Coordinates of C-alpha atoms in Angstrom, one line a residue:
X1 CA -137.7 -65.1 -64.1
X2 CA -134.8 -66.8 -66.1
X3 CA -133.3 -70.4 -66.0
X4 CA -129.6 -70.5 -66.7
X5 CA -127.8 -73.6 -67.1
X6 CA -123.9 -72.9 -66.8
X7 CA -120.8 -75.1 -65.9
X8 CA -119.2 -76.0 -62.5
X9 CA -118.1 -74.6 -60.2
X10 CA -121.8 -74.9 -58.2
X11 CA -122.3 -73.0 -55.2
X12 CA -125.0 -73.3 -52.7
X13 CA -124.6 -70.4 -50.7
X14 CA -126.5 -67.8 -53.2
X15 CA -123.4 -66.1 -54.5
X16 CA -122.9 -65.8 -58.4
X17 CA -119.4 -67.0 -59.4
X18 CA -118.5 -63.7 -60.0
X19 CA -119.3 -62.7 -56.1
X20 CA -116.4 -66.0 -55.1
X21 CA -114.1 -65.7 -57.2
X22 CA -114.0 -61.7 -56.2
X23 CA -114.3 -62.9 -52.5
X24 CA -111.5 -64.9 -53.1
X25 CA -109.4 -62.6 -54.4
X26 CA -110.0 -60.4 -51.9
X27 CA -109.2 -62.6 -49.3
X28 CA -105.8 -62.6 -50.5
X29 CA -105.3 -59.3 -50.0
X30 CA -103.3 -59.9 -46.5
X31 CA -100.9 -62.1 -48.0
X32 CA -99.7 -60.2 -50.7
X33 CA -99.4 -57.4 -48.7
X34 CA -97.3 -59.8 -46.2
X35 CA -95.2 -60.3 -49.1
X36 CA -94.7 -56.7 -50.2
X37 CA -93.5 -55.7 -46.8
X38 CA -91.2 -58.8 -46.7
X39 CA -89.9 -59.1 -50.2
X40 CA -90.3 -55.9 -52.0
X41 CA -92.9 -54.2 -54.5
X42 CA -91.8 -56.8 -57.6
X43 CA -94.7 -58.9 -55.7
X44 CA -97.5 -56.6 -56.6
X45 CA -96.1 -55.8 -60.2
X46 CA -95.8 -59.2 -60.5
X47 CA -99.3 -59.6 -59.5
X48 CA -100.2 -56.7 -61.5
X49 CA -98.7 -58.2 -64.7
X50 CA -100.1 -61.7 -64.4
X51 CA -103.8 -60.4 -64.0
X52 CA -103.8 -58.0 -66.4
X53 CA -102.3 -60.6 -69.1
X54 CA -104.9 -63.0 -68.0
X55 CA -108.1 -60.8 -68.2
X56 CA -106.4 -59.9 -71.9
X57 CA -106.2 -63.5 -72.7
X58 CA -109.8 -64.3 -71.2
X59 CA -111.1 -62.0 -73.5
X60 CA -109.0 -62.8 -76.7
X61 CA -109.8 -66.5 -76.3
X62 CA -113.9 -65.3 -75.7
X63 CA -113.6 -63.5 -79.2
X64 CA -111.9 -66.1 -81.1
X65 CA -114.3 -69.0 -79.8
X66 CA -116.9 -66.4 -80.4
X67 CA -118.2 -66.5 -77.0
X68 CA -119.8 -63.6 -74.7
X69 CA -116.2 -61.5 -73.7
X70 CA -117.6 -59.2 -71.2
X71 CA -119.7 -61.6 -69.4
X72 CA -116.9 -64.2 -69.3
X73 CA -114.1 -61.7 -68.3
X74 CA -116.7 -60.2 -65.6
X75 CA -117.0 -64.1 -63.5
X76 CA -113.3 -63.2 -62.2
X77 CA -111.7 -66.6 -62.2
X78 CA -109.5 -65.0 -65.2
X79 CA -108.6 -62.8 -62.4
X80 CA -107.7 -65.1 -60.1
X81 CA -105.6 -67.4 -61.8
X82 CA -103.5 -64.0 -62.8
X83 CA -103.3 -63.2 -59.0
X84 CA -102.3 -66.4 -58.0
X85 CA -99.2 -66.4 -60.9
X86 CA -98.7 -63.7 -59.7
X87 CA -97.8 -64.3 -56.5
X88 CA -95.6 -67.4 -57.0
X89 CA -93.6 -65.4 -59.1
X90 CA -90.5 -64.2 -57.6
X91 CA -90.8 -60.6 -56.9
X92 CA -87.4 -59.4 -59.2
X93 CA -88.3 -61.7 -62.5
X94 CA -88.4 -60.6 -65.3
X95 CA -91.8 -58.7 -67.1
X96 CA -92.0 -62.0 -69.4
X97 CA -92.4 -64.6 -67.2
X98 CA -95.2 -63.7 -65.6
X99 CA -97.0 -63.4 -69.0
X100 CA -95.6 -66.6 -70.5
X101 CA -96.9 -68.3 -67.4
X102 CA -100.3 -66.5 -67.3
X103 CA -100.6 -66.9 -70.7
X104 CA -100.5 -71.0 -70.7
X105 CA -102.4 -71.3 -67.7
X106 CA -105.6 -69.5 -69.3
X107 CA -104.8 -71.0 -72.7
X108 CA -103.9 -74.5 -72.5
X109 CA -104.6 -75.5 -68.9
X110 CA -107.7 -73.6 -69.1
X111 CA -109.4 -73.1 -72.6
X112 CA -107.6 -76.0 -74.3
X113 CA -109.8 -77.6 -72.1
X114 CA -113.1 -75.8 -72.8
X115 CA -112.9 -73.0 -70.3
X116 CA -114.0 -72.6 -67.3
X117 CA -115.5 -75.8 -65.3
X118 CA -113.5 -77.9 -67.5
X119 CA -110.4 -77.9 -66.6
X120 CA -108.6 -81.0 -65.0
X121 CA -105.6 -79.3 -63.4
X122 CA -105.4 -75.9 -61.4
X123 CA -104.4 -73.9 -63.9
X124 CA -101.9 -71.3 -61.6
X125 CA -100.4 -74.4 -60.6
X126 CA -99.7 -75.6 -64.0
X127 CA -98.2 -72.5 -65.3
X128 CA -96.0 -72.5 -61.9
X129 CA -94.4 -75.8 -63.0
X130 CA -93.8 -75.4 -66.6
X131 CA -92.3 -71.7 -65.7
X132 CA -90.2 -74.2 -62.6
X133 CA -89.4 -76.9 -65.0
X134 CA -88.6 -74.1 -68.1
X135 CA -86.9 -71.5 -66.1
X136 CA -85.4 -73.0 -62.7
X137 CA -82.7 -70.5 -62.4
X138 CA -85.5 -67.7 -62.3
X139 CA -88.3 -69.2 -60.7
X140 CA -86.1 -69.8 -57.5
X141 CA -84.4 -66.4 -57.2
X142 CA -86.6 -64.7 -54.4
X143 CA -85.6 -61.8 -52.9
X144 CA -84.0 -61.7 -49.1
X145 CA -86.1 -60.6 -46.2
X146 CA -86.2 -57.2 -46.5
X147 CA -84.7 -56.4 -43.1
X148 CA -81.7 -58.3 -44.3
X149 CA -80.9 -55.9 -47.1
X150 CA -78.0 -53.8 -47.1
X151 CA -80.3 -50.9 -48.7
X152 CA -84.2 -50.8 -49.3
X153 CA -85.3 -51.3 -53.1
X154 CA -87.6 -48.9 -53.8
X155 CA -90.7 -48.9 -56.0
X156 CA -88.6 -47.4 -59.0
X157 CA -85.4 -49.4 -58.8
X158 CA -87.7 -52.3 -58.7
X159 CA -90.1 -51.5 -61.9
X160 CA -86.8 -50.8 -64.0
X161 CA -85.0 -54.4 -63.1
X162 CA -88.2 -56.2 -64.1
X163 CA -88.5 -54.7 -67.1
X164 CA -85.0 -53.5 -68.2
X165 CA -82.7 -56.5 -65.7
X166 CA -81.3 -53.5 -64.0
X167 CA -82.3 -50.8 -61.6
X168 CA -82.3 -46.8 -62.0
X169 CA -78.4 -47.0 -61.0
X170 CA -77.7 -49.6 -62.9
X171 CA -77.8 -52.6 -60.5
X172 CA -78.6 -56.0 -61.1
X173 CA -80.9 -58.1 -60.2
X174 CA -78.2 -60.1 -58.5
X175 CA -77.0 -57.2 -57.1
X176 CA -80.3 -56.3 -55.8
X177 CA -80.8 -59.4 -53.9
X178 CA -77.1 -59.5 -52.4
X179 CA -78.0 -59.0 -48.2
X180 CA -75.4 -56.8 -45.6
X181 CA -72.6 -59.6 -45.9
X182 CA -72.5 -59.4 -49.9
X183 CA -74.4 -62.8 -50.3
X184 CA -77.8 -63.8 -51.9
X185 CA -79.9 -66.0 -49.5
X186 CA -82.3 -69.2 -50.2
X187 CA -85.8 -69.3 -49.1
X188 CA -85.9 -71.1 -45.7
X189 CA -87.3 -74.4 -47.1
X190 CA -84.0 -74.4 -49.9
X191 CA -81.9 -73.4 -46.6
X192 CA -82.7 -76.7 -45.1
X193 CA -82.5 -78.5 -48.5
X194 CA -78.9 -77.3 -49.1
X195 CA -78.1 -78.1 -46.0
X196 CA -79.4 -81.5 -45.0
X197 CA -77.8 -82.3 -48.9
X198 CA -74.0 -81.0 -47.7
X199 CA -73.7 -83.2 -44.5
X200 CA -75.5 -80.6 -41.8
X201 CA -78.2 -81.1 -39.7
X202 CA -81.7 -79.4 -39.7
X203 CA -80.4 -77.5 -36.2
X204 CA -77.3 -75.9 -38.2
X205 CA -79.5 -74.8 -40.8
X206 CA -81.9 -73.2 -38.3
X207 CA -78.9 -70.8 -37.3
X208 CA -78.9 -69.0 -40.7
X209 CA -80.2 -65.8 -40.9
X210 CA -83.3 -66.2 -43.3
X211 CA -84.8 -68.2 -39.9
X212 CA -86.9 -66.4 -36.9
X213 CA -87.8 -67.3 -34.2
X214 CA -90.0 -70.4 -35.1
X215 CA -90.0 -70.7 -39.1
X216 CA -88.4 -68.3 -41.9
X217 CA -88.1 -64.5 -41.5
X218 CA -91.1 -63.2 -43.0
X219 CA -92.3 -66.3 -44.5
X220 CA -94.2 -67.1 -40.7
X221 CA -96.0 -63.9 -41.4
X222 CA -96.7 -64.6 -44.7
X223 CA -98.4 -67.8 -44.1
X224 CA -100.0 -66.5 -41.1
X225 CA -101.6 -63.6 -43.1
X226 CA -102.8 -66.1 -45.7
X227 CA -104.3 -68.2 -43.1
X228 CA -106.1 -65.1 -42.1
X229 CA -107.8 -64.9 -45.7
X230 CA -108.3 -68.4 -45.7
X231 CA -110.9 -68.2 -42.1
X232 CA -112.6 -65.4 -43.7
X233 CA -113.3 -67.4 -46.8
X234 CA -114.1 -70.2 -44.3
X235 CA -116.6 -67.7 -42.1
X236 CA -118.0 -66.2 -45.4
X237 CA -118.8 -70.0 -47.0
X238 CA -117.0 -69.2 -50.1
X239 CA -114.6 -72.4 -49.5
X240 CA -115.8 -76.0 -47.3
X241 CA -113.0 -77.3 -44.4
X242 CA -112.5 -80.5 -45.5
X243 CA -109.5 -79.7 -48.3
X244 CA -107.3 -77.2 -46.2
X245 CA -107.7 -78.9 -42.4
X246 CA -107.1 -82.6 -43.7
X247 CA -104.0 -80.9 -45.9
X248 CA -102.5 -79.1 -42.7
X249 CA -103.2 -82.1 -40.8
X250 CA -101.5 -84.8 -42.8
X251 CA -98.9 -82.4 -43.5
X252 CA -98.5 -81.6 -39.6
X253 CA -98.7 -85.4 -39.3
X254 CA -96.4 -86.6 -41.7
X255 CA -93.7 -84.0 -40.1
X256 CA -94.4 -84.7 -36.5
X257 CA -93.6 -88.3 -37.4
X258 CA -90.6 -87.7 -39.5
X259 CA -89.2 -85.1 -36.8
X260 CA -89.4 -87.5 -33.8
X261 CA -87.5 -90.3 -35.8
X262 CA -84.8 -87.7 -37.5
X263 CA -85.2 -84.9 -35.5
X264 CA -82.1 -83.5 -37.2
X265 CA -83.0 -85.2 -40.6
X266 CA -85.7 -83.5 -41.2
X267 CA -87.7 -80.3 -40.7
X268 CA -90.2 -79.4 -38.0
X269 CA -94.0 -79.6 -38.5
X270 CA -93.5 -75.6 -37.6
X271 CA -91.3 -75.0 -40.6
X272 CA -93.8 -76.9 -42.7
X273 CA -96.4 -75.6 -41.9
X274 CA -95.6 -71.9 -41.8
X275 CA -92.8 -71.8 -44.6
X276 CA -93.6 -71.7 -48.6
X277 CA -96.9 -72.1 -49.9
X278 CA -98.6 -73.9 -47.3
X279 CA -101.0 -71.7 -46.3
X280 CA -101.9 -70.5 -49.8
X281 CA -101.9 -73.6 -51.3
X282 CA -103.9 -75.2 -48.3
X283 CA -106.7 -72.3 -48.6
X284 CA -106.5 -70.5 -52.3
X285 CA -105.1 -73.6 -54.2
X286 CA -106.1 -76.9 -53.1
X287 CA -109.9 -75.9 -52.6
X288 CA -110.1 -74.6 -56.4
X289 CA -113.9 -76.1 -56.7
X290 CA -113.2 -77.1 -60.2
X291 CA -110.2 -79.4 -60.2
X292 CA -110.9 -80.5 -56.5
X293 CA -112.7 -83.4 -55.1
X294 CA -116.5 -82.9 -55.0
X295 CA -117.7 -85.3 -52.0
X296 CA -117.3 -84.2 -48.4
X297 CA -115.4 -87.8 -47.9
X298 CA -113.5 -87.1 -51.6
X299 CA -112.2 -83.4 -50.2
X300 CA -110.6 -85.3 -46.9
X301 CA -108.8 -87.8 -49.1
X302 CA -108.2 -85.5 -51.7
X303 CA -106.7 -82.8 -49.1
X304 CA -104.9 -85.7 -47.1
X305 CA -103.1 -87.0 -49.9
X306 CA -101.8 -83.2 -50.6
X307 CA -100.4 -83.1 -47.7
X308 CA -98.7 -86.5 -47.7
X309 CA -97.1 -85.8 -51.3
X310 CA -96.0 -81.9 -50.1
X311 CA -94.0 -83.8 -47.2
X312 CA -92.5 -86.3 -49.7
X313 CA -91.6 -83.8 -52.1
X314 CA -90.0 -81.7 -49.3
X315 CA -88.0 -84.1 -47.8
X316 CA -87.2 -86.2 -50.2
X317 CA -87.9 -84.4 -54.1
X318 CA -85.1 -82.1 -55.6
X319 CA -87.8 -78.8 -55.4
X320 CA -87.6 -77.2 -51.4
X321 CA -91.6 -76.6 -51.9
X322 CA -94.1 -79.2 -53.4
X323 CA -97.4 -77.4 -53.2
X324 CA -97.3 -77.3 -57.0
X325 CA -96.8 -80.8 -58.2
X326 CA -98.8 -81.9 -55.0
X327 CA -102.0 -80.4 -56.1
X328 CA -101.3 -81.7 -59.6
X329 CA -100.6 -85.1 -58.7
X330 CA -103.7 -84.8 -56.4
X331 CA -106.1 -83.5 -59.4
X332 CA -104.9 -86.6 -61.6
X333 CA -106.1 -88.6 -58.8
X334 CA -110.0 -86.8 -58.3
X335 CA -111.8 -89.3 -60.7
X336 CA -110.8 -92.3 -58.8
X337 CA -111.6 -90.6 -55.4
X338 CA -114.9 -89.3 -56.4
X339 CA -116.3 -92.8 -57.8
X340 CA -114.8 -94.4 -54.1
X341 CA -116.4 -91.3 -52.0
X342 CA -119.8 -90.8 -53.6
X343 CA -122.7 -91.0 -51.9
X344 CA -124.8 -94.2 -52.6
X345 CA -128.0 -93.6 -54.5
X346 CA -131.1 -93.1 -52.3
X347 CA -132.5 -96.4 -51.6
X348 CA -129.7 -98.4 -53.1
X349 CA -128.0 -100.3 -50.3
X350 CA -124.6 -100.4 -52.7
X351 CA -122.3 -99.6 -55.7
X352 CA -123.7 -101.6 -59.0

């Protein structure tokens, strides 16, 4: 028998990090494939790009700090960080974004901070906002629902305007995303933005067409499928449920409260809940066990105060979705929670 000391994350439940991070990955498989039958293919090149660039990087940075490559590259969280990327990418960007993002979430938000177990931020989340803050124009251009094109986008047309700007027939992107009445079309939670900042109420904003029947046109499904993930991972013990209810529930909370006193001021706990990244950032995001809270007591703060700072940022931030800069501003905050939250030692009555 062998002894291995290696860093966090720790799991009880017998699985090698390897085993989670995979599980997790899995798990995510609904979602994406949500958001390929809503928005297009560009979501699973997108995906395809980002975690291929990152398993690259892992192992370039492994050779460099002359550390074991095939070991490391084999624990998956490379992996996952690329998926992730991948995913908040918007499915027509171009090739480089996805790497330039990939690329500094494995090498400064990760390695600059000695690898895995190290890290103070959730590295997909910081290579989201620098690619946000660096390239707005890009990073908010998401495809229509797809049942609101004029013509489905096919596989082809698709690879060619993220690596060449235009498809096979020589569209553009911006022609791409044009839907039947010659417009392009916000996601649900700009929609309301846009709308609320013109003079118009919540209820006028619901009447556009990117909105169903209780929260944006595909987006419901997509949050719904990523909640599906998220239970699994939940049954399977690869993730705890303090982090993702007490973020849904301050989240729901916080809405409820502003909906009763604005009910056309701001949007509906439903909307929250079930547009953007709530359910991936509730689930896949906020529970990364390395940048997250590490007390049962720490994870409810830590997933309360997510929530809270998504609803600010939502209602009252310039960006339509705060997951992002929530989780960020949350994993700044981990330090303090953790000396607050921690268990007292056994048979010590208090803090020294």
């Amino acid at each position: 028998m062998a002894f291995f000391i290696a860093s966090s994350p720790h799991s009880h439940s017998r699985k090698s990090t390897s085993d989670i991070m995979m599980t997790v990955v899995m798990s995510a498989i609904p979602g994406i494939a949500a958001l390929c039958y809503f928005f297009g293919w560009g979501v699973l090149i997108q995906t395809a790009i980002a975690a291929l660039t990152a398993v690259v990087a892992e192992a370039a940075l492994m050779l460099v700090r002359k550390r074991p490559v095939i070991r490391t590259v084999r624990d998956n969280s490379a992996l996952l960080t690329g998926v992730l990327v991948g995913i908040a990418i918007p499915p027509l960007s171009p090739w480089w974004l996805a790497v330039i993002g990939t690329l500094f979430a494995i090498v400064v938000a990760k390695h600059l901070y000695g690898g895995l177990g190290q890290n103070l931020f959730n590295p997909a989340m910081v290579a989201y906002v620098v690619l946000l803050i660096s390239f707005p124009a890009h990073m908010t251009s998401w495809m229509p629902e797809a049942s609101l094109l004029p013509e489905h986008v096919s596989f082809l047309d698709t690879a060619y305007s993220i690596f060449t700007g235009f498809s096979i027939d020589g569209f553009s992107v911006q022609q791409l995303r044009q839907t039947v009445d010659g417009t392009t079309m916000a996601t649900p939670l700009d929609t309301v933005k846009i709308a609320l900042n013109s003079g118009r109420t919540v209820s006028e904003a619901l009447s556009e067409p990117v909105f169903g029947m209780f929260a944006g046109l595909g987006w419901s499904w997509v949050n719904l499928a990523f909640l599906l993930g998220g239970l699994f991972m939940l049954q399977r013990n690869i993730i705890r449920w303090h982090i993702p209810i007490a973020m849904l529930a301050s989240l729901f909370l916080c809405s409820l409260i502003g909906f009763v006193i604005s009910p056309d001021g701001v949007a509906s706990p439903i909307i929250h809940l079930f547009s953007g990244a709530t359910m991936l950032g509730a689930f896949f995001i906020a529970t990364d066990p390395v940048s997250a809270s590490t007390t049962d007591k720490g994870r409810l703060v830590f997933g309360a105060l997510i929530g809270l700072l998504i609803y600010l940022i939502r209602t009252f931030g310039s960006f339509p979705d705060g997951v992002a800069f929530a989780v960020l501003l949350a994993n700044m905050c981990v330090p303090l929670i953790d000396y607050y939250t921690k268990p007292d030692v056994y048979g010590q009555g208090g803090r020294a």
